[in-house]
Coordinates of N, CA and C in Angstrom, one line a residue:
M1 N 15.2 -9.5 -22.4 CA 14.1 -10.7 -20.9 C 14.6 -11.7 -20.1
Y2 N 13.2 -11.1 -19.2 CA 13.1 -10.9 -18.3 C 12.7 -13.0 -16.7
S3 N 13.6 -12.8 -16.1 CA 13.2 -13.9 -15.0 C 12.2 -14.1 -14.5
N4 N 11.2 -15.0 -14.0 CA 10.3 -15.7 -13.5 C 10.0 -16.3 -12.3
Q5 N 12.2 -16.4 -11.5 CA 12.2 -17.3 -10.8 C 12.4 -15.9 -9.5
W6 N 11.5 -16.0 -8.6 CA 11.4 -16.1 -7.2 C 12.4 -15.8 -6.0
S7 N 13.4 -15.7 -5.0 CA 13.4 -16.2 -3.9 C 12.7 -16.1 -3.3
V8 N 12.7 -16.4 -1.5 CA 12.5 -15.9 -0.9 C 12.2 -14.3 -0.1
E9 N 14.0 -14.4 -0.6 CA 14.7 -12.7 -0.5 C 13.8 -11.8 -0.9
D10 N 13.5 -12.1 -2.8 CA 12.7 -11.4 -3.0 C 10.9 -11.6 -3.2
D11 N 10.6 -12.5 -2.8 CA 9.6 -11.8 -2.3 C 8.5 -10.6 -0.3
A12 N 10.4 -11.3 0.1 CA 9.9 -10.6 1.4 C 10.0 -9.3 1.1
I13 N 11.5 -8.1 0.5 CA 11.0 -7.3 -0.2 C 10.4 -6.6 -1.1
L14 N 9.1 -7.0 -1.5 CA 8.3 -7.2 -1.9 C 7.0 -6.6 -0.7
I15 N 6.6 -7.3 -0.1 CA 6.3 -7.3 0.3 C 5.7 -5.4 1.8
E16 N 7.6 -6.1 2.1 CA 8.1 -5.1 2.8 C 7.8 -3.7 2.6
N17 N 8.5 -3.4 1.5 CA 8.2 -2.4 0.6 C 7.5 -2.2 0.0
G18 N 6.3 -2.8 0.3 CA 4.6 -2.1 -0.2 C 4.0 -1.9 0.9
L19 N 4.0 -2.5 2.1 CA 3.3 -2.1 3.2 C 4.4 -0.9 3.5
Q20 N 5.7 0.0 3.5 CA 6.0 1.0 3.3 C 5.1 2.3 3.4
E21 N 4.3 2.7 2.4 CA 3.9 3.2 1.0 C 2.7 3.0 1.9
K22 N 1.9 2.4 3.1 CA 0.6 2.2 2.5 C 0.2 3.6 4.7
Y23 N -0.8 4.4 4.1 CA -1.2 4.6 6.0 C -2.6 5.0 6.5
D24 N -2.6 4.8 7.4 CA -3.9 4.5 7.6 C -4.3 5.4 9.1
V25 N -5.9 6.0 9.1 CA -6.6 6.4 10.1 C -6.5 5.9 10.9
C26 N -5.6 6.0 12.3 CA -5.8 5.4 13.8 C -7.7 6.2 14.4
R27 N -8.3 5.4 14.6 CA -9.6 4.9 15.2 C -9.0 5.2 16.2
W28 N -7.9 5.0 17.2 CA -8.7 4.4 18.8 C -8.7 5.4 19.3
I29 N -9.8 5.1 20.4 CA -10.7 6.3 21.1 C -10.1 6.8 22.1
D30 N -9.2 8.1 22.8 CA -8.5 8.8 23.6 C -9.4 9.1 24.9
G31 N -8.7 9.6 26.0 CA -9.8 9.5 27.4 C -10.8 11.0 26.9
N32 N -10.4 11.9 26.0 CA -11.5 12.4 26.0 C -13.3 11.7 25.0
G33 N -12.6 11.0 24.1 CA -14.0 9.9 23.9 C -14.2 10.0 22.5
M34 N -13.4 10.9 21.7 CA -12.5 10.9 20.4 C -11.6 10.3 19.9
P35 N -12.1 10.0 18.4 CA -11.0 8.7 17.9 C -10.0 9.4 17.6
C36 N -8.4 9.2 17.5 CA -7.0 9.7 17.3 C -7.3 10.4 16.4
N37 N -7.7 9.5 14.8 CA -8.2 10.4 13.7 C -7.4 11.2 13.0
Q38 N -5.5 10.8 13.9 CA -4.2 10.9 12.9 C -3.3 10.1 12.4
W39 N -3.3 9.9 10.3 CA -2.2 9.2 9.1 C -1.0 8.9 10.8
V40 N -1.6 7.2 10.1 CA -0.6 6.7 10.4 C 0.7 5.7 9.8
Q41 N 1.5 6.1 8.8 CA 2.0 4.5 8.4 C 2.6 3.6 8.5
D42 N 1.3 2.5 7.9 CA 1.5 0.9 8.6 C 2.5 0.8 9.7
K43 N 3.7 0.8 9.0 CA 5.2 0.3 9.4 C 6.0 0.8 10.9
D44 N 5.2 2.3 11.2 CA 4.7 2.9 12.1 C 3.8 2.7 13.5
F45 N 3.0 2.1 13.5 CA 1.5 2.3 14.6 C 2.0 1.3 15.0
S46 N 2.8 0.2 14.8 CA 2.8 -0.5 16.6 C 3.4 1.7 18.2
N47 N 4.5 1.6 17.0 CA 5.4 3.2 17.8 C 4.5 3.7 18.8
H48 N 3.4 4.1 16.6 CA 2.0 5.1 17.2 C 1.5 5.5 18.3
L49 N 0.9 3.4 18.8 CA 0.6 3.2 19.8 C 0.8 3.2 21.2
R50 N 2.1 3.3 21.3 CA 3.2 3.1 21.8 C 3.4 5.1 22.4
M51 N 3.2 5.2 22.0 CA 3.6 7.1 22.2 C 2.8 7.5 22.4
H52 N 1.8 7.3 21.4 CA 0.4 8.7 21.5 C -1.1 7.4 22.6
H53 N -1.1 6.7 22.9 CA -2.0 6.0 23.4 C -1.7 4.9 24.7
G54 N -0.5 4.7 24.7 CA 0.6 3.7 26.1 C 0.6 2.9 26.1
V55 N 0.5 2.2 24.6 CA -0.3 0.7 24.5 C 1.0 0.0 24.3
G56 N 2.1 -0.3 25.5 CA 3.3 -0.3 25.9 C 3.0 -1.7 27.2
G57 N 5.0 -1.5 27.7 CA 5.1 -2.3 28.9 C 5.6 -3.9 27.8
A58 N 5.2 -4.8 28.9 CA 6.7 -6.3 28.7 C 4.7 -7.0 28.0
P59 N 6.0 -7.4 27.5 CA 4.8 -8.2 25.8 C 3.3 -8.7 27.1
S60 N 3.7 -9.0 28.1 CA 2.3 -10.3 28.3 C 1.7 -8.7 29.5
S61 N 2.5 -8.0 29.0 CA 0.6 -6.9 29.8 C -0.4 -6.0 29.2
Q62 N -1.1 -6.2 29.9 CA -2.7 -6.2 29.0 C -2.7 -4.6 29.0
H63 N -5.0 -4.6 27.8 CA -4.6 -3.6 27.0 C -5.8 -4.2 26.5
R64 N -7.0 -3.4 26.5 CA -8.0 -3.4 25.9 C -8.5 -2.5 24.1
C65 N -8.8 -3.6 23.8 CA -8.5 -2.8 22.7 C -9.7 -0.8 22.3
R66 N -9.7 0.4 22.3 CA -9.9 0.9 22.2 C -10.5 1.2 20.9
W67 N -10.4 0.2 20.0 CA -10.3 0.7 18.8 C -11.7 1.7 18.2
E68 N -12.3 2.4 18.3 CA -13.8 2.6 17.5 C -14.7 1.4 17.3
G69 N -15.7 1.6 18.2 CA -16.7 0.5 17.6 C -16.1 -0.4 18.2
C70 N -15.5 -1.4 18.5 CA -14.6 -2.5 18.6 C -15.1 -2.3 21.0
R71 N -15.6 -3.7 20.5 CA -16.2 -3.9 22.3 C -15.3 -6.1 21.7
E72 N -13.8 -5.6 21.7 CA -13.5 -7.5 22.3 C -12.3 -7.0 23.6
R73 N -12.7 -7.4 24.3 CA -11.7 -8.2 26.1 C -10.5 -7.7 25.0
E74 N -9.8 -8.0 26.5 CA -8.6 -7.3 26.5 C -7.4 -8.1 26.2
F75 N -6.3 -7.7 25.5 CA -5.1 -8.8 24.7 C -3.7 -8.3 25.4
N76 N -2.8 -9.3 25.5 CA -1.8 -9.1 25.4 C -1.7 -7.6 24.7
R77 N 0.1 -6.9 24.7 CA 0.6 -6.0 23.4 C 0.5 -6.8 22.9
D78 N 1.2 -7.9 22.9 CA 1.5 -8.4 21.0 C -0.2 -8.7 20.7
C79 N -0.8 -9.1 21.2 CA -1.6 -9.9 20.6 C -3.0 -8.2 20.0
L80 N -3.1 -7.7 20.7 CA -3.2 -6.2 21.0 C -2.5 -6.2 19.0
I81 N -1.7 -5.6 19.2 CA -1.4 -5.6 17.8 C -1.3 -6.1 16.9
R82 N -0.8 -7.5 17.1 CA -1.6 -7.6 15.9 C -3.4 -8.0 15.5
H83 N -4.2 -8.1 16.9 CA -5.6 -7.7 16.0 C -6.5 -7.2 15.5
L84 N -5.6 -5.1 15.8 CA -5.4 -4.0 15.0 C -5.2 -4.5 13.7
R85 N -4.2 -5.3 13.9 CA -4.1 -5.4 12.2 C -4.2 -6.2 10.8
E86 N -5.0 -7.2 11.7 CA -6.1 -8.0 10.7 C -7.3 -7.8 10.7
Q87 N -7.7 -7.1 11.9 CA -9.1 -6.3 12.1 C -10.0 -4.5 11.6
H88 N -9.0 -4.6 12.7 CA -9.5 -2.8 12.2 C -8.8 -2.2 10.9
L89 N -6.6 -2.8 10.6 CA -6.7 -2.1 9.6 C -6.8 -2.9 8.9
Q90 N -6.9 -4.1 8.4 CA -7.4 -5.0 8.2 C -5.4 -5.3 6.8
W91 N -5.2 -5.5 7.0 CA -3.5 -5.6 6.6 C -4.0 -6.8 6.3
R92 N -2.8 -7.2 4.9 CA -3.9 -8.5 3.7 C -2.0 -9.0 3.4
W93 N -1.7 -9.9 3.4 CA -0.7 -10.4 3.0 C -0.4 -11.4 2.0
P94 N -0.7 -10.8 0.7 CA -0.9 -11.3 -1.1 C -0.2 -12.5 -1.0
C95 N 0.4 -14.1 -1.4 CA 1.2 -14.4 -1.8 C 1.7 -14.0 -3.4
P96 N 2.7 -14.0 -3.8 CA 3.0 -13.9 -4.6 C 2.9 -14.2 -5.9
H97 N 2.5 -15.7 -5.1 CA 2.2 -16.8 -6.9 C 1.3 -16.7 -7.4
C98 N -0.2 -16.1 -6.8 CA -1.3 -16.9 -6.8 C -2.3 -15.1 -6.2
S99 N -2.2 -15.3 -5.6 CA -2.5 -13.5 -4.7 C -3.6 -14.2 -3.9
Q100 N -3.5 -14.9 -3.4 CA -4.4 -15.2 -2.0 C -4.0 -14.9 -0.9
D101 N -4.8 -14.2 -0.1 CA -5.1 -13.3 0.8 C -5.1 -13.9 1.8
F102 N -3.8 -13.5 2.9 CA -3.8 -14.2 4.5 C -3.4 -13.2 5.4
T103 N -4.6 -12.9 6.6 CA -4.4 -12.2 7.6 C -3.1 -11.4 8.6
R104 N -2.4 -12.5 8.0 CA -0.4 -13.3 8.2 C 0.5 -13.2 7.7
K105 N 1.0 -12.8 7.3 CA 3.1 -12.8 7.2 C 2.9 -14.4 7.2
N106 N 3.6 -14.9 8.5 CA 4.1 -16.0 8.3 C 3.1 -17.7 8.1
T107 N 2.1 -17.4 7.8 CA 0.9 -18.0 7.6 C 1.1 -17.2 5.9
M108 N 1.0 -16.7 5.1 CA 1.1 -16.3 3.9 C 3.0 -17.1 3.2
F109 N 4.0 -16.9 3.9 CA 4.8 -17.8 3.5 C 4.6 -19.2 3.9
D110 N 4.2 -20.0 5.5 CA 3.5 -21.5 4.7 C 3.6 -21.5 3.2
H111 N 1.4 -20.8 2.6 CA 1.3 -20.7 2.0 C 2.4 -21.1 0.3
R112 N 3.5 -20.1 0.6 CA 3.8 -20.0 -0.9 C 4.5 -20.7 -0.6
D113 N 5.4 -21.6 0.4 CA 6.4 -22.6 1.0 C 6.5 -23.7 0.4
R114 N 5.0 -24.3 0.9 CA 4.5 -25.2 1.7 C 3.0 -25.5 0.3
N115 N 2.0 -25.3 0.3 CA 1.2 -25.0 -0.6 C 0.5 -24.8 -1.8
C116 N 1.1 -23.0 -2.0 CA 1.1 -22.5 -3.3 C 0.7 -23.5 -4.5
P117 N -0.5 -23.9 -5.6 CA -0.5 -24.6 -6.0 C 0.3 -24.1 -7.2
H118 N 0.9 -22.6 -7.0 CA 1.3 -22.1 -8.5 C 3.1 -21.5 -8.1
R119 N 3.2 -22.8 -6.7 CA 4.9 -22.5 -6.5 C 5.7 -22.9 -7.1
V120 N 6.9 -21.9 -7.0 CA 8.1 -22.6 -8.4 C 8.7 -23.4 -6.8
V121 N 8.6 -25.5 -7.5 CA 10.0 -26.3 -7.6 C 11.1 -26.3 -7.7

């Protein structure tokens, strides 16, 4: 018999493990005007941006989004990375109880713990 009792830690492990196996193509436009086109594992995307495209520095450092087709303004480093994940890479965090998708992991955790109609109390 299987238990359907999930802990917060179980949810975090499942979410993290699912993310580790996903790859996306980097569409960052380099100085030559061409997209990068390198396949990057999602968990390594921030490092890829820093190492290959110069998106680094202090958290408050300003960077323009150079993703193919993006016309957004400048962002500080952390907001740019969040913008890329939410808008261009389409990262979604499904609630483990009802499968509703969220663009931010912390929002999904809040929903799961407080608002999900299928949560275990």
